[in-house]
Tab-separated table of C-alpha atoms in Angstrom:
chain	number	residue	atom	x	y	z
Q	1	MET	CA	0.000	0.000	0.000
Q	2	VAL	CA	1.530	3.292	-1.078
Q	3	ASP	CA	1.257	6.329	1.162
Q	4	GLN	CA	-1.507	8.663	-0.048
Q	5	LYS	CA	0.761	11.711	-0.344
Q	6	ILE	CA	3.218	9.759	-2.454
Q	7	ARG	CA	0.399	8.354	-4.587
Q	8	GLN	CA	-0.914	11.850	-5.260
Q	9	LEU	CA	2.575	13.047	-6.118
Q	10	ILE	CA	3.146	10.185	-8.573
Q	11	VAL	CA	-0.281	10.535	-10.210
Q	12	SER	CA	0.100	14.292	-10.622
Q	13	THR	CA	3.660	13.935	-11.965
Q	14	LEU	CA	2.695	11.287	-14.508
Q	15	ASN	CA	-0.290	13.317	-15.733
Q	16	GLN	CA	1.877	16.419	-16.072
Q	17	THR	CA	4.464	14.355	-17.947
Q	18	VAL	CA	1.803	13.286	-20.466
Q	19	ARG	CA	0.833	16.940	-21.077
Q	20	LEU	CA	4.457	18.083	-21.396
Q	21	LEU	CA	5.297	15.243	-23.789
Q	22	GLN	CA	2.365	16.223	-26.008
Q	23	LYS	CA	3.929	19.687	-26.297
Q	24	ASN	CA	7.532	18.310	-26.571
Q	25	ASP	CA	8.326	20.650	-23.693
Q	26	TYR	CA	11.704	19.316	-22.506
Q	27	LEU	CA	12.347	22.333	-20.278
Q	28	GLY	CA	9.041	21.700	-18.558
Q	29	LEU	CA	9.967	18.031	-18.160
Q	30	LYS	CA	13.315	18.986	-16.661
Q	31	GLU	CA	11.664	21.382	-14.199
Q	32	LEU	CA	9.173	18.683	-13.266
Q	33	SER	CA	12.000	16.199	-12.789
Q	34	ASP	CA	13.895	18.626	-10.521
Q	35	LYS	CA	10.751	19.228	-8.501
Q	36	ILE	CA	9.971	15.568	-7.892
Q	37	ILE	CA	13.513	14.886	-6.751
Q	38	GLN	CA	13.028	17.393	-3.907
Q	39	ASP	CA	10.063	15.309	-2.737
Q	40	VAL	CA	11.872	12.035	-3.340
Q	41	SER	CA	14.733	13.257	-1.118
Q	42	THR	CA	12.445	13.157	1.912
Q	43	MET	CA	10.185	10.289	0.901
Q	44	GLN	CA	12.789	7.892	-0.527
Q	45	GLU	CA	9.954	5.836	-1.957
Q	46	ARG	CA	10.993	3.530	-4.792
Q	47	HIS	CA	7.984	4.179	-7.053
Q	48	ALA	CA	8.497	7.946	-6.805
Q	49	VAL	CA	12.200	7.528	-7.500
Q	50	ARG	CA	11.516	5.503	-10.647
Q	51	VAL	CA	9.019	8.095	-11.871
Q	52	ALA	CA	11.633	10.823	-11.293
Q	53	VAL	CA	14.125	8.873	-13.389
Q	54	VAL	CA	11.572	8.333	-16.201
Q	55	VAL	CA	10.700	12.046	-16.317
Q	56	TYR	CA	14.354	13.079	-16.362
Q	57	SER	CA	15.200	10.518	-19.064
Q	58	LEU	CA	12.279	11.719	-21.214
Q	59	SER	CA	13.378	15.350	-20.825
Q	60	LYS	CA	16.851	14.504	-22.118
Q	61	ILE	CA	15.550	12.340	-24.963
Q	62	VAL	CA	13.188	15.075	-26.179
Q	63	GLN	CA	15.895	17.719	-25.848
Q	64	ARG	CA	18.502	15.773	-27.791
Q	65	THR	CA	15.986	14.787	-30.459
Q	66	ILE	CA	15.045	18.443	-30.999
Q	67	GLU	CA	18.707	19.504	-31.073
Q	68	ARG	CA	19.375	16.948	-33.771
Q	69	ASN	CA	16.360	18.138	-35.782
Q	70	GLN	CA	14.852	14.675	-35.633
Q	71	SER	CA	11.133	14.107	-35.468
Q	72	ILE	CA	9.850	13.191	-32.072
Q	73	SER	CA	7.454	10.304	-31.832
Q	74	ILE	CA	7.436	9.293	-28.226
Q	75	ASN	CA	4.094	7.530	-27.952
Q	76	MET	CA	4.198	6.930	-24.279
Q	77	GLY	CA	1.211	8.989	-23.272
Q	78	THR	CA	-1.071	5.967	-22.946
Q	79	GLN	CA	1.348	3.963	-20.784
Q	80	LEU	CA	2.049	6.964	-18.563
Q	81	ALA	CA	-1.689	7.595	-18.192
Q	82	HIS	CA	-2.244	3.917	-17.342
Q	83	ALA	CA	0.526	4.037	-14.749
Q	84	ALA	CA	-1.132	7.119	-13.225
Q	85	GLU	CA	-4.468	5.314	-13.152
Q	86	PHE	CA	-3.028	2.227	-11.435
Q	87	MET	CA	-1.263	4.369	-8.845
Q	88	GLN	CA	-4.503	6.300	-8.265
Q	89	GLN	CA	-6.162	2.922	-7.536
Q	90	ASP	CA	-3.204	1.976	-5.285
Q	91	ASP	CA	-2.619	-1.074	-7.506
Q	92	GLU	CA	1.146	-1.447	-7.020
Q	93	LYS	CA	1.400	-4.656	-9.002
Q	94	ARG	CA	-0.091	-3.201	-12.185
Q	95	PHE	CA	1.746	0.074	-11.661
Q	96	ASP	CA	5.040	-1.842	-11.440
Q	97	LEU	CA	4.231	-3.744	-14.630
Q	98	GLU	CA	3.353	-0.545	-16.481
Q	99	MET	CA	6.537	1.160	-15.313
Q	100	LYS	CA	8.524	-1.854	-16.511
Q	101	ARG	CA	6.841	-1.521	-19.910
Q	102	ILE	CA	7.681	2.198	-19.995
Q	103	PHE	CA	11.314	1.544	-19.168
Q	104	LYS	CA	11.359	-1.232	-21.742
Q	105	GLN	CA	9.815	1.051	-24.354
Q	106	ILE	CA	12.344	3.759	-23.610
Q	107	SER	CA	15.105	1.195	-24.020
Q	108	GLN	CA	13.763	-0.641	-27.044
Q	109	ARG	CA	12.039	2.126	-28.994
Q	110	ASP	CA	14.896	2.682	-31.356
Q	111	GLU	CA	17.939	0.416	-31.758
Q	112	LYS	CA	20.167	3.407	-32.477
Q	113	LEU	CA	18.974	5.098	-29.321
Q	114	LEU	CA	19.271	2.038	-27.126
Q	115	MET	CA	22.740	2.622	-25.778
Q	116	TYR	CA	22.163	6.342	-25.587
Q	117	VAL	CA	19.029	5.855	-23.553
Q	118	GLN	CA	20.770	3.367	-21.280
Q	119	HIS	CA	23.485	5.938	-20.773
Q	120	VAL	CA	20.926	8.665	-20.057
Q	121	THR	CA	19.061	6.413	-17.643
Q	122	GLU	CA	22.305	5.600	-15.824
Q	123	LYS	CA	23.298	9.266	-15.831
Q	124	ALA	CA	19.848	10.202	-14.583
Q	125	ASN	CA	20.330	7.821	-11.677
Q	126	ILE	CA	23.690	9.372	-10.887
Q	127	VAL	CA	22.394	12.955	-11.136
Q	128	LYS	CA	19.488	12.100	-8.910
Q	129	GLY	CA	21.900	10.356	-6.556
Q	130	SER	CA	24.002	13.507	-6.322
Q	131	LYS	CA	20.880	15.532	-5.469
Q	132	LEU	CA	20.036	13.094	-2.693
Q	133	TYR	CA	23.636	13.352	-1.488
Q	134	SER	CA	23.541	17.152	-1.519
Q	135	ALA	CA	20.372	16.959	0.599
Q	136	GLY	CA	22.254	15.108	3.366
Q	137	ILE	CA	21.858	11.435	2.441
Q	138	SER	CA	25.108	9.444	2.428
Q	139	LEU	CA	26.725	8.397	-0.854
Q	140	GLY	CA	26.190	4.712	-0.176
Q	141	THR	CA	22.509	5.207	0.623
Q	142	ALA	CA	21.945	7.480	-2.387
Q	143	ALA	CA	23.627	4.938	-4.663
Q	144	LYS	CA	21.498	2.120	-3.213
Q	145	ILE	CA	18.213	4.030	-3.630
Q	146	LEU	CA	18.957	4.880	-7.248
Q	147	GLY	CA	20.454	1.500	-8.068
Q	148	THR	CA	23.627	3.135	-9.252
Q	149	ASN	CA	27.295	2.468	-8.659
Q	150	GLN	CA	28.711	4.158	-5.545
Q	151	TRP	CA	32.068	4.869	-7.197
Q	152	ASP	CA	30.483	6.453	-10.291
Q	153	LEU	CA	28.341	8.572	-7.995
Q	154	MET	CA	31.345	9.625	-5.917
Q	155	SER	CA	33.268	10.508	-9.039
Q	156	PHE	CA	30.336	12.582	-10.352
Q	157	VAL	CA	29.843	14.340	-7.001
Q	158	GLY	CA	33.521	15.257	-6.938
Q	159	LYS	CA	33.084	17.243	-10.128
Q	160	THR	CA	30.080	19.205	-8.842
Q	161	ARG	CA	30.091	22.207	-6.544
Q	162	ILE	CA	28.270	20.392	-3.746
Q	163	ALA	CA	31.277	20.513	-1.383
Q	164	ASP	CA	31.952	24.158	-2.278
Q	165	GLU	CA	28.358	25.185	-1.575
Q	166	GLU	CA	28.485	23.525	1.835
Q	167	GLY	CA	31.668	25.465	2.558
Q	168	ASP	CA	32.918	23.331	5.418
Q	169	ILE	CA	36.392	24.524	6.293
Q	170	ARG	CA	36.267	24.008	10.002
Q	171	ASP	CA	39.204	22.417	11.812
Q	172	VAL	CA	41.535	22.194	8.812
Q	173	LYS	CA	44.487	23.063	11.031
Q	174	LYS	CA	43.414	20.566	13.706
Q	175	ARG	CA	42.967	17.729	11.206
Q	176	LEU	CA	46.387	18.302	9.689
Q	177	ALA	CA	47.997	18.553	13.127
Q	178	PHE	CA	46.412	15.252	14.140
Q	179	ALA	CA	47.432	13.580	10.862
Q	180	ARG	CA	51.031	14.786	11.324
Q	181	LYS	CA	51.053	13.319	14.839
Q	182	LEU	CA	49.560	10.044	13.592
Q	183	PHE	CA	52.051	9.640	10.742
Q	184	LYS	CA	54.933	11.128	12.755
Q	185	VAL	CA	55.553	13.921	10.273
Q	186	SER	CA	57.571	16.706	11.889
L	1	MET	CA	41.630	-1.977	-12.330
L	2	GLU	CA	40.982	-0.404	-8.947
L	3	ALA	CA	39.631	-3.718	-7.658
L	4	LEU	CA	42.842	-5.413	-8.767
L	5	GLN	CA	44.913	-2.706	-7.091
L	6	VAL	CA	43.005	-3.229	-3.835
L	7	ASN	CA	43.372	-6.997	-4.193
L	8	ARG	CA	47.161	-6.582	-4.528
L	9	GLU	CA	47.313	-4.597	-1.277
L	10	ILE	CA	45.278	-7.333	0.437
L	11	ASN	CA	47.698	-9.989	-0.844
L	12	LYS	CA	50.638	-7.914	0.399
L	13	GLY	CA	49.041	-7.615	3.838
L	14	VAL	CA	48.700	-3.821	3.671
L	15	LEU	CA	44.925	-4.185	3.829
L	16	THR	CA	43.161	-6.822	5.911
L	17	ILE	CA	39.670	-8.195	5.425
L	18	VAL	CA	37.913	-8.385	8.766
L	19	HIS	CA	35.366	-11.015	9.786
L	20	ASP	CA	34.135	-10.435	13.306
L	21	ASP	CA	30.710	-11.121	14.845
L	22	LYS	CA	31.197	-8.264	17.326
L	23	ILE	CA	31.829	-5.847	14.459
L	24	HIS	CA	28.794	-7.153	12.611
L	25	ALA	CA	26.573	-6.702	15.674
L	26	LEU	CA	27.871	-3.182	16.315
L	27	LYS	CA	27.451	-2.301	12.643
L	28	GLU	CA	23.797	-3.328	12.825
L	29	GLU	CA	23.294	-1.273	15.993
L	30	LEU	CA	24.958	1.836	14.530
L	31	THR	CA	22.985	1.541	11.293
L	32	LYS	CA	19.696	1.244	13.153
L	33	LEU	CA	20.503	4.196	15.427
L	34	ALA	CA	21.768	6.463	12.657
L	35	ASN	CA	18.828	5.736	10.376
L	36	ASN	CA	16.337	6.501	13.118
L	37	CYS	CA	17.779	9.799	14.295
L	38	PHE	CA	16.073	12.160	11.869
L	39	TYR	CA	12.475	12.248	10.723
L	40	ALA	CA	10.528	13.996	7.982
L	41	HIS	CA	6.741	13.709	7.722
L	42	ASN	CA	6.984	11.359	10.741
L	43	THR	CA	9.065	8.937	8.670
L	44	PRO	CA	12.663	8.083	9.660
L	45	ILE	CA	15.158	9.166	7.040
L	46	THR	CA	17.708	6.564	5.989
L	47	ILE	CA	20.890	8.566	5.870
L	48	VAL	CA	23.643	5.949	6.020
L	49	HIS	CA	24.488	2.651	4.386
L	50	ALA	CA	25.446	-0.448	6.405
L	51	GLY	CA	28.843	-0.510	4.676
L	52	GLU	CA	29.606	2.970	5.980
L	53	MET	CA	28.688	1.890	9.519
L	54	ALA	CA	30.844	-1.241	9.182
L	55	VAL	CA	33.868	1.082	8.932
L	56	LEU	CA	32.931	2.818	12.177
L	57	ALA	CA	32.132	-0.465	13.946
L	58	THR	CA	35.531	-1.858	12.973
L	59	ALA	CA	37.297	1.280	14.209
L	60	ILE	CA	35.503	1.057	17.575
L	61	ILE	CA	36.054	-2.687	18.136
L	62	ARG	CA	39.686	-2.520	17.017
L	63	ASN	CA	40.284	0.639	19.083
L	64	SER	CA	41.747	2.384	16.069
L	65	ASP	CA	43.689	5.646	16.355
L	66	ALA	CA	41.588	7.133	13.578
L	67	VAL	CA	39.267	6.290	10.764
L	68	VAL	CA	39.710	7.516	7.177
L	69	ILE	CA	36.401	8.704	5.772
L	70	ASP	CA	35.832	10.949	2.758
L	71	GLU	CA	32.079	10.485	2.745
L	72	ARG	CA	30.581	13.653	4.188
L	73	THR	CA	27.467	12.295	5.914
L	74	THR	CA	29.304	9.550	7.816
L	75	ARG	CA	31.948	12.044	8.874
L	76	GLU	CA	29.334	14.530	10.082
L	77	LEU	CA	27.620	11.749	12.013
L	78	ILE	CA	30.794	11.417	14.089
L	79	GLU	CA	31.787	15.062	14.323
L	80	ASP	CA	28.567	17.067	14.229
L	81	PRO	CA	25.393	14.985	13.759
L	82	GLU	CA	23.082	17.933	14.410
L	83	SER	CA	24.449	19.604	11.272
L	84	ILE	CA	22.990	16.769	9.164
L	85	ALA	CA	19.498	17.753	10.320
L	86	GLU	CA	20.246	21.407	9.511
L	87	LEU	CA	21.467	20.514	6.031
L	88	MET	CA	18.443	18.332	5.293
L	89	LYS	CA	16.078	21.018	6.560
L	90	ARG	CA	17.714	23.577	4.305
L	91	LYS	CA	17.924	21.410	1.198
L	92	MET	CA	14.638	19.575	1.483
L	93	HIS	CA	12.631	22.618	2.676
L	94	THR	CA	11.001	20.318	5.187
L	95	LYS	CA	10.785	20.270	8.955
L	96	ILE	CA	13.216	17.687	10.304
L	97	LYS	CA	12.630	16.199	13.734
L	98	THR	CA	15.413	14.660	15.778
L	99	ASN	CA	15.048	11.643	18.025
L	100	LYS	CA	17.217	12.969	20.850
L	101	GLU	CA	17.528	9.614	22.622
L	102	HIS	CA	18.817	7.849	19.502
L	103	LEU	CA	21.186	10.714	18.854
L	104	ARG	CA	22.488	10.556	22.424
L	105	LYS	CA	23.062	6.769	22.181
L	106	LEU	CA	24.783	7.203	18.827
L	107	LYS	CA	27.134	9.881	20.159
L	108	GLN	CA	27.891	7.732	23.197
L	109	THR	CA	28.692	4.681	21.028
L	110	LEU	CA	30.855	6.649	18.604
L	111	GLY	CA	32.743	8.231	21.472
L	112	ASN	CA	35.679	10.451	20.622
L	113	MET	CA	36.480	8.884	17.258
L	114	LYS	CA	39.070	10.767	15.250
L	115	VAL	CA	38.479	11.246	11.550
L	116	ILE	CA	40.936	12.002	8.795
L	117	ARG	CA	40.258	12.096	5.070
L	118	SER	CA	42.051	11.123	1.885
L	119	ILE	CA	42.953	14.820	1.766
L	120	GLU	CA	45.017	14.549	4.962
L	121	MET	CA	46.517	11.275	3.702
L	122	GLY	CA	47.479	13.053	0.484
L	123	VAL	CA	49.098	15.944	2.381
L	124	MET	CA	51.020	13.497	4.574
L	125	GLY	CA	52.242	11.628	1.514
L	126	TYR	CA	53.374	14.959	0.070
L	127	GLU	CA	55.129	16.002	3.306
L	128	LEU	CA	56.801	12.579	3.580
L	129	GLY	CA	58.236	13.109	0.125
L	130	TRP	CA	56.346	10.339	-1.668
L	131	PHE	CA	55.474	12.574	-4.618
L	132	GLU	CA	58.897	14.209	-5.132
L	133	LYS	CA	59.339	12.384	-8.439
L	134	TYR	CA	56.491	14.505	-9.880
L	135	LEU	CA	58.134	17.842	-9.106
L	136	THR	CA	58.841	20.008	-12.125
L	137	GLN	CA	61.655	22.524	-12.541
L	138	ASP	CA	59.332	25.509	-12.088
L	139	SER	CA	59.867	27.926	-9.216
L	140	ASP	CA	56.446	27.141	-7.725
L	141	ALA	CA	56.734	23.397	-8.312
L	142	ARG	CA	55.907	22.447	-4.716
L	143	LYS	CA	52.724	24.547	-4.718
L	144	THR	CA	51.687	23.063	-8.064
L	145	LEU	CA	52.328	19.551	-6.782
L	146	ILE	CA	50.301	19.847	-3.587
L	147	GLU	CA	47.458	21.565	-5.467
L	148	ALA	CA	47.432	18.805	-8.071
L	149	ILE	CA	47.311	16.109	-5.374
L	150	LEU	CA	44.431	17.784	-3.551
L	151	TRP	CA	42.422	18.582	-6.691
L	152	GLY	CA	42.932	15.017	-7.893
L	153	ILE	CA	41.455	13.732	-4.654
L	154	LYS	CA	38.587	16.268	-4.799
L	155	MET	CA	37.693	15.294	-8.376
L	156	ARG	CA	37.391	11.688	-7.266
L	157	GLY	CA	34.649	12.620	-4.794
L	158	ALA	CA	36.302	13.682	-1.536
L	159	SER	CA	34.123	16.218	0.204
L	160	ILE	CA	36.445	19.233	0.237
L	161	SER	CA	35.848	22.756	-0.992
L	162	GLN	CA	38.133	24.924	-3.074
L	163	ARG	CA	38.495	27.276	-0.104
L	164	GLU	CA	39.774	24.425	2.023
L	165	ILE	CA	42.239	23.363	-0.659
L	166	ASP	CA	43.587	26.923	-0.868
L	167	ARG	CA	43.980	26.989	2.919
L	168	ILE	CA	45.780	23.625	3.037
L	169	VAL	CA	48.130	24.660	0.227
L	170	LYS	CA	49.142	27.675	2.345
L	171	MET	CA	49.699	25.440	5.416
L	172	ALA	CA	51.507	22.561	3.665
L	173	LYS	CA	55.217	22.211	4.510
């Protein structure tokens, strides 16, 4: 049984995704993806996390397709609407199945896009992981929630400004003094 | 490749794999405590991974001089657990409640554990002369070397800011 707040969040997100996809609005999808990750940070609910990854992946796919002047034909509106319906009914089993179909469709839609989409999906997991990390969740936990590799996540986080924004420079002198004592460095 | 490098250090005896029921039990206790310290929407927030707590449990049972942790949340749990709640409140824009009893037990169990990071290890390696072979002929070669070491560690995910790097570069011998 999924918590009502989470159910409402997922249903609303999926319905908004359908509308944004109809308009090929990748910026809207990206904003929606960023918004749901804020909620996922506190809820850490696996269905919500998967929806966040789907929305982010779709935003990148639409964006790249537009940039390459290719025609967009992402016919996922029906599946997304079905997933929303099943979540509204609190039918986790059918929701799970529909989400699997959506992920499968994203992956198998176009052979040329397959590896790209897999890459985007993996990247999406890492980006989302870094957002969870920046919100205070440990690297290991963030990696576990998103099903991503802890080392890839750590490597990605290192290249962001997360540590700089936190600005923790306390006790630098003390740490070095202790380390010098420990390693007998005069 | 990194797995093979670690395996080599295990074979050489530099690193030891630990199997200890006491460590396992303490790891479970620390994980449970840490992941039930902070709440949002009346739900406990899972902040740490069992693997991260295994490091702390080993350090406690083995009475280690220090523990090397780059991971920010685990480090804060030892040094300033209340700051985790503040960070989450700020980033998640949500009220965070603290279970004071769990926090008290956690602090008591962790005791006065000393933490160093890969950053300090890197500086020590530099000060012990392990990186001399990378010095160039430039007049500011030593500054370049220590900066390169620290930025290399930061890029690989160590939680250190640019400000801190600049400060350490000034303090390095």
